[in-house]
Coordinates of C-alpha atoms in Angstrom, one line a residue:
M14 CA -48.5 30.7 66.7
K15 CA -47.5 32.3 63.3
L16 CA -43.7 32.4 63.7
A17 CA -41.0 31.0 66.0
F18 CA -37.5 32.3 66.1
L19 CA -34.7 29.8 66.6
G20 CA -32.1 32.1 67.9
L21 CA -32.6 35.8 68.5
G22 CA -29.4 37.7 68.0
K23 CA -29.1 41.3 66.6
M24 CA -30.6 40.5 63.2
G25 CA -33.4 38.3 64.7
R26 CA -34.3 41.1 67.1
S27 CA -34.4 43.7 64.4
I28 CA -36.7 41.5 62.3
L29 CA -38.9 40.8 65.3
K30 CA -39.1 44.4 66.3
G31 CA -40.0 45.5 62.8
A32 CA -42.8 42.9 62.6
L33 CA -44.2 43.9 65.9
D34 CA -43.8 47.7 65.5
R35 CA -45.6 47.6 62.2
G36 CA -48.4 45.3 63.3
F37 CA -47.5 42.4 61.0
L38 CA -47.3 40.1 64.0
R39 CA -48.7 40.4 67.5
P40 CA -46.6 39.3 70.5
G41 CA -49.0 36.3 71.2
E42 CA -48.3 35.0 67.7
V43 CA -44.5 34.7 68.2
G44 CA -42.3 32.4 70.1
V45 CA -38.5 32.1 70.6
V46 CA -36.1 29.2 71.3
G47 CA -32.8 30.3 73.1
R48 CA -29.6 28.5 73.7
T49 CA -30.9 27.6 77.1
P50 CA -34.4 27.7 78.7
E51 CA -33.3 30.6 80.8
R52 CA -32.2 32.5 77.7
A53 CA -35.5 31.8 76.0
Q54 CA -37.3 33.1 79.0
E55 CA -35.2 36.3 79.1
L56 CA -35.8 37.0 75.4
A57 CA -39.5 36.2 75.6
Q58 CA -39.9 38.6 78.5
A59 CA -38.0 41.4 76.7
F60 CA -40.5 41.3 73.8
G61 CA -43.6 39.9 75.4
I62 CA -43.5 36.8 73.3
R63 CA -43.6 33.1 74.2
P64 CA -40.5 31.1 75.4
L65 CA -40.3 27.7 73.6
S66 CA -38.3 24.5 73.7
L67 CA -37.1 22.8 70.6
E68 CA -39.8 20.2 71.1
E69 CA -42.5 22.9 71.0
L70 CA -41.4 24.3 67.6
P71 CA -44.2 22.4 65.8
Q72 CA -46.7 24.7 67.6
A73 CA -45.6 27.4 65.1
E74 CA -46.7 27.6 61.5
R75 CA -43.2 28.7 60.5
V76 CA -39.7 28.8 62.0
L77 CA -37.2 31.5 61.3
L78 CA -33.6 30.0 61.5
A79 CA -31.4 32.8 62.9
V80 CA -28.4 30.7 64.1
Q81 CA -24.9 30.5 62.9
P82 CA -24.3 28.2 59.8
R83 CA -21.8 26.2 61.7
D84 CA -24.5 25.3 64.3
F85 CA -27.1 24.1 61.7
P86 CA -25.8 20.6 61.0
H87 CA -26.2 19.4 64.6
L88 CA -29.4 21.3 65.2
A89 CA -31.2 20.2 62.1
P90 CA -32.2 16.7 63.3
E91 CA -33.8 18.3 66.4
I92 CA -35.8 20.9 64.5
A93 CA -37.0 18.9 61.5
F94 CA -40.8 18.7 61.9
P95 CA -43.4 17.8 59.2
G96 CA -46.0 20.5 58.5
V97 CA -43.7 23.4 59.5
G98 CA -42.3 26.0 57.0
Y99 CA -38.7 27.3 57.5
L100 CA -37.3 30.7 56.8
S101 CA -33.5 30.9 57.0
I102 CA -31.2 33.9 57.3
M103 CA -28.1 31.8 57.6
A104 CA -25.4 33.0 55.2
G105 CA -24.3 30.6 52.5
V106 CA -26.7 27.8 53.4
S107 CA -28.7 26.8 50.2
T108 CA -32.3 25.9 49.9
A109 CA -31.2 22.4 48.7
L110 CA -29.1 21.9 51.9
L111 CA -31.9 23.2 54.1
A112 CA -34.4 20.9 52.4
R113 CA -32.2 17.9 52.8
R114 CA -31.3 18.5 56.4
L115 CA -34.9 19.5 57.5
D116 CA -36.5 16.8 55.4
T117 CA -39.0 19.3 53.8
R118 CA -39.1 21.5 50.8
R119 CA -41.0 24.2 52.5
V120 CA -37.9 26.4 52.8
V121 CA -37.3 30.1 52.1
R122 CA -33.9 31.6 52.1
A123 CA -33.5 35.3 53.1
M124 CA -30.5 37.6 53.4
P125 CA -31.2 40.9 55.1
N126 CA -28.6 43.4 56.3
V127 CA -27.8 45.3 59.5
A128 CA -29.9 48.3 58.3
A129 CA -32.9 46.2 59.3
S130 CA -32.4 47.8 62.8
I131 CA -33.6 51.1 61.3
G132 CA -36.1 49.7 58.8
E133 CA -33.7 50.3 55.8
S134 CA -32.5 46.8 55.0
S135 CA -32.2 45.3 51.5
T136 CA -33.3 41.7 51.8
A137 CA -32.9 39.0 49.2
L138 CA -35.4 36.2 49.0
T139 CA -35.7 32.9 47.2
A140 CA -37.8 29.8 47.8
L141 CA -38.5 26.3 46.6
K142 CA -41.7 25.6 44.7
E143 CA -43.4 23.9 47.7
A144 CA -42.7 27.0 49.9
R145 CA -44.3 29.2 47.3
E146 CA -47.4 27.0 47.1
A147 CA -47.7 26.9 50.9
G148 CA -47.6 30.7 51.1
D149 CA -44.2 30.7 52.9
L150 CA -42.7 33.0 50.3
D151 CA -45.6 35.5 50.6
F152 CA -45.2 35.4 54.4
A153 CA -41.5 36.0 54.2
R154 CA -42.0 38.9 51.7
A155 CA -44.4 40.6 54.1
L156 CA -42.2 39.9 57.1
F157 CA -39.0 41.4 55.6
A158 CA -40.9 44.3 54.2
T159 CA -41.4 45.5 57.7
V160 CA -37.6 46.2 57.9
G161 CA -36.9 47.5 54.4
D162 CA -36.9 46.6 50.7
V163 CA -37.3 43.1 49.5
Y164 CA -35.8 41.6 46.3
E165 CA -36.7 38.1 45.0
I166 CA -33.5 36.9 43.1
P167 CA -32.2 33.6 41.7
E168 CA -30.4 31.6 44.3
H169 CA -27.1 31.6 42.4
L170 CA -26.9 35.4 43.1
F171 CA -27.3 35.0 46.9
D172 CA -23.6 34.8 47.7
P173 CA -22.7 37.9 45.6
F174 CA -25.8 39.7 47.1
T175 CA -24.5 38.8 50.6
A176 CA -21.0 39.9 49.7
M177 CA -22.2 43.2 48.2
S178 CA -25.4 44.3 50.0
A179 CA -25.3 42.5 53.4
S180 CA -21.6 43.3 53.9
A181 CA -21.8 46.8 52.4
P182 CA -22.6 48.6 55.7
A183 CA -19.2 47.3 57.1
Y184 CA -17.4 48.4 53.9
L185 CA -19.0 51.8 53.9
A186 CA -18.5 52.3 57.7
L187 CA -14.8 51.7 57.0
V188 CA -14.9 54.3 54.3
A189 CA -16.6 56.8 56.7
E190 CA -14.0 56.1 59.4
A191 CA -11.1 56.6 57.0
L192 CA -12.6 59.8 55.6
A193 CA -13.1 61.1 59.1
D194 CA -9.5 60.2 60.1
A195 CA -8.3 62.0 57.0
G196 CA -10.2 65.1 58.1
V197 CA -8.7 64.8 61.6
K198 CA -5.2 64.6 60.0
M199 CA -6.0 67.9 58.3
G200 CA -7.0 69.5 61.6
M201 CA -10.7 68.8 61.8
P202 CA -12.1 68.0 65.3
R203 CA -12.9 64.3 65.4
V204 CA -16.6 64.7 66.4
L205 CA -17.2 67.1 63.5
A206 CA -15.2 64.9 61.1
L207 CA -17.3 61.8 62.0
R208 CA -20.6 63.7 61.6
L209 CA -19.5 65.1 58.3
A210 CA -18.5 61.7 57.0
A211 CA -21.7 60.1 58.0
E212 CA -23.8 62.9 56.5
A213 CA -21.8 62.8 53.3
L214 CA -22.5 59.0 52.9
A215 CA -26.2 59.4 53.7
A216 CA -26.7 62.3 51.3
T217 CA -24.7 60.5 48.6
G218 CA -26.9 57.5 49.1
E219 CA -30.0 59.6 48.4
L220 CA -28.4 61.1 45.3
L221 CA -27.6 57.6 44.0
K222 CA -31.2 56.5 44.2
A223 CA -31.9 58.9 41.3
R224 CA -28.6 59.3 39.5
H225 CA -25.9 57.0 38.1
P226 CA -22.7 57.0 40.2
A227 CA -20.7 58.4 37.3
Q228 CA -23.1 61.4 37.0
V229 CA -22.7 62.2 40.7
K230 CA -18.9 62.0 40.5
D231 CA -18.8 64.1 37.4
E232 CA -21.0 66.8 38.9
V233 CA -18.7 67.2 41.9
A234 CA -15.4 66.9 40.0
S235 CA -14.9 70.2 38.2
P236 CA -12.0 70.7 35.9
G237 CA -8.7 71.3 37.7
G238 CA -10.6 71.4 41.1
T239 CA -10.0 69.8 44.4
T240 CA -12.2 66.8 43.9
I241 CA -10.5 65.5 40.7
H242 CA -7.2 65.7 42.5
G243 CA -8.6 63.6 45.4
L244 CA -10.1 61.1 42.9
H245 CA -6.7 60.8 41.2
A246 CA -5.2 59.9 44.6
L247 CA -7.9 57.3 45.3
E248 CA -7.4 55.7 41.8
A249 CA -3.6 55.6 42.4
R250 CA -4.3 53.6 45.5
A251 CA -6.5 51.1 43.5
L252 CA -9.7 51.9 45.4
R253 CA -11.9 50.1 42.8
A254 CA -9.6 47.0 42.8
A255 CA -9.9 46.9 46.6
F256 CA -13.7 46.7 46.4
Y257 CA -13.5 44.1 43.6
E258 CA -11.3 42.0 45.9
A259 CA -13.5 42.6 49.0
V260 CA -16.7 41.4 47.2
E261 CA -14.9 38.4 45.6
A262 CA -13.4 37.4 49.0
A263 CA -16.8 37.6 50.7
T264 CA -18.5 35.7 47.9
R265 CA -16.0 32.9 48.2
R266 CA -16.6 32.8 52.0
G267 CA -20.3 32.5 51.3
H268 CA -19.6 29.4 49.1
E269 CA -17.5 27.9 51.9
L270 CA -20.2 28.5 54.5
G271 CA -22.7 26.7 52.2
E272 CA -20.5 23.6 52.2
V273 CA -21.5 22.6 55.8
E274 CA -22.6 19.0 55.9

């Protein structure tokens, strides 16, 4: 067995689906541990993979930890097995803490985002030296490439990455909803307003892949036009400051989650 999932929530299912759909893993090479044997059996049947107990985890070459950070401290003693590599998508939990709790230095830390469900995630990776030497980082890079782009970054940037990239779909969904609500206020039918907001964000994302944000803004904001008046209203409401505070608050929370002992 190449990979066992400890937990299979929305993110875990997205990663599993991407790996299977793109042929990186075959169903027979994957197992899953659920909160109960019944849940493991249910998840296994849904994907055609193998249900596992905690005691059976050593049958896998690697284990993907997809549980809540708060659950990790009491689970760690039950899942620490020599000879197994660990991939973690737990927010805030450092490689040092993973290594100490799991009694191994074969640990890789990853942070994907919800866009993994459509193959458009941005995933950060970092690993300890022993995980690199054992091929765990290469495996993780190939695994997460099935659900989007992969970035290997220094670990001290993980909490800001989480606060910005992993949380960004929620921030931008709020922007889209607010934009649509504003359109409704001006008389736009809600269904149309929501579609236009979604299309505007998607199209702007494509533009930003090739152009600096300031260039896009300046191209749209003609002198004395409607857009510059709208931008003035947003600046008056401290839109930039709100994003600064959101990323700072989420980064602080990432630090707090990493303090689990």
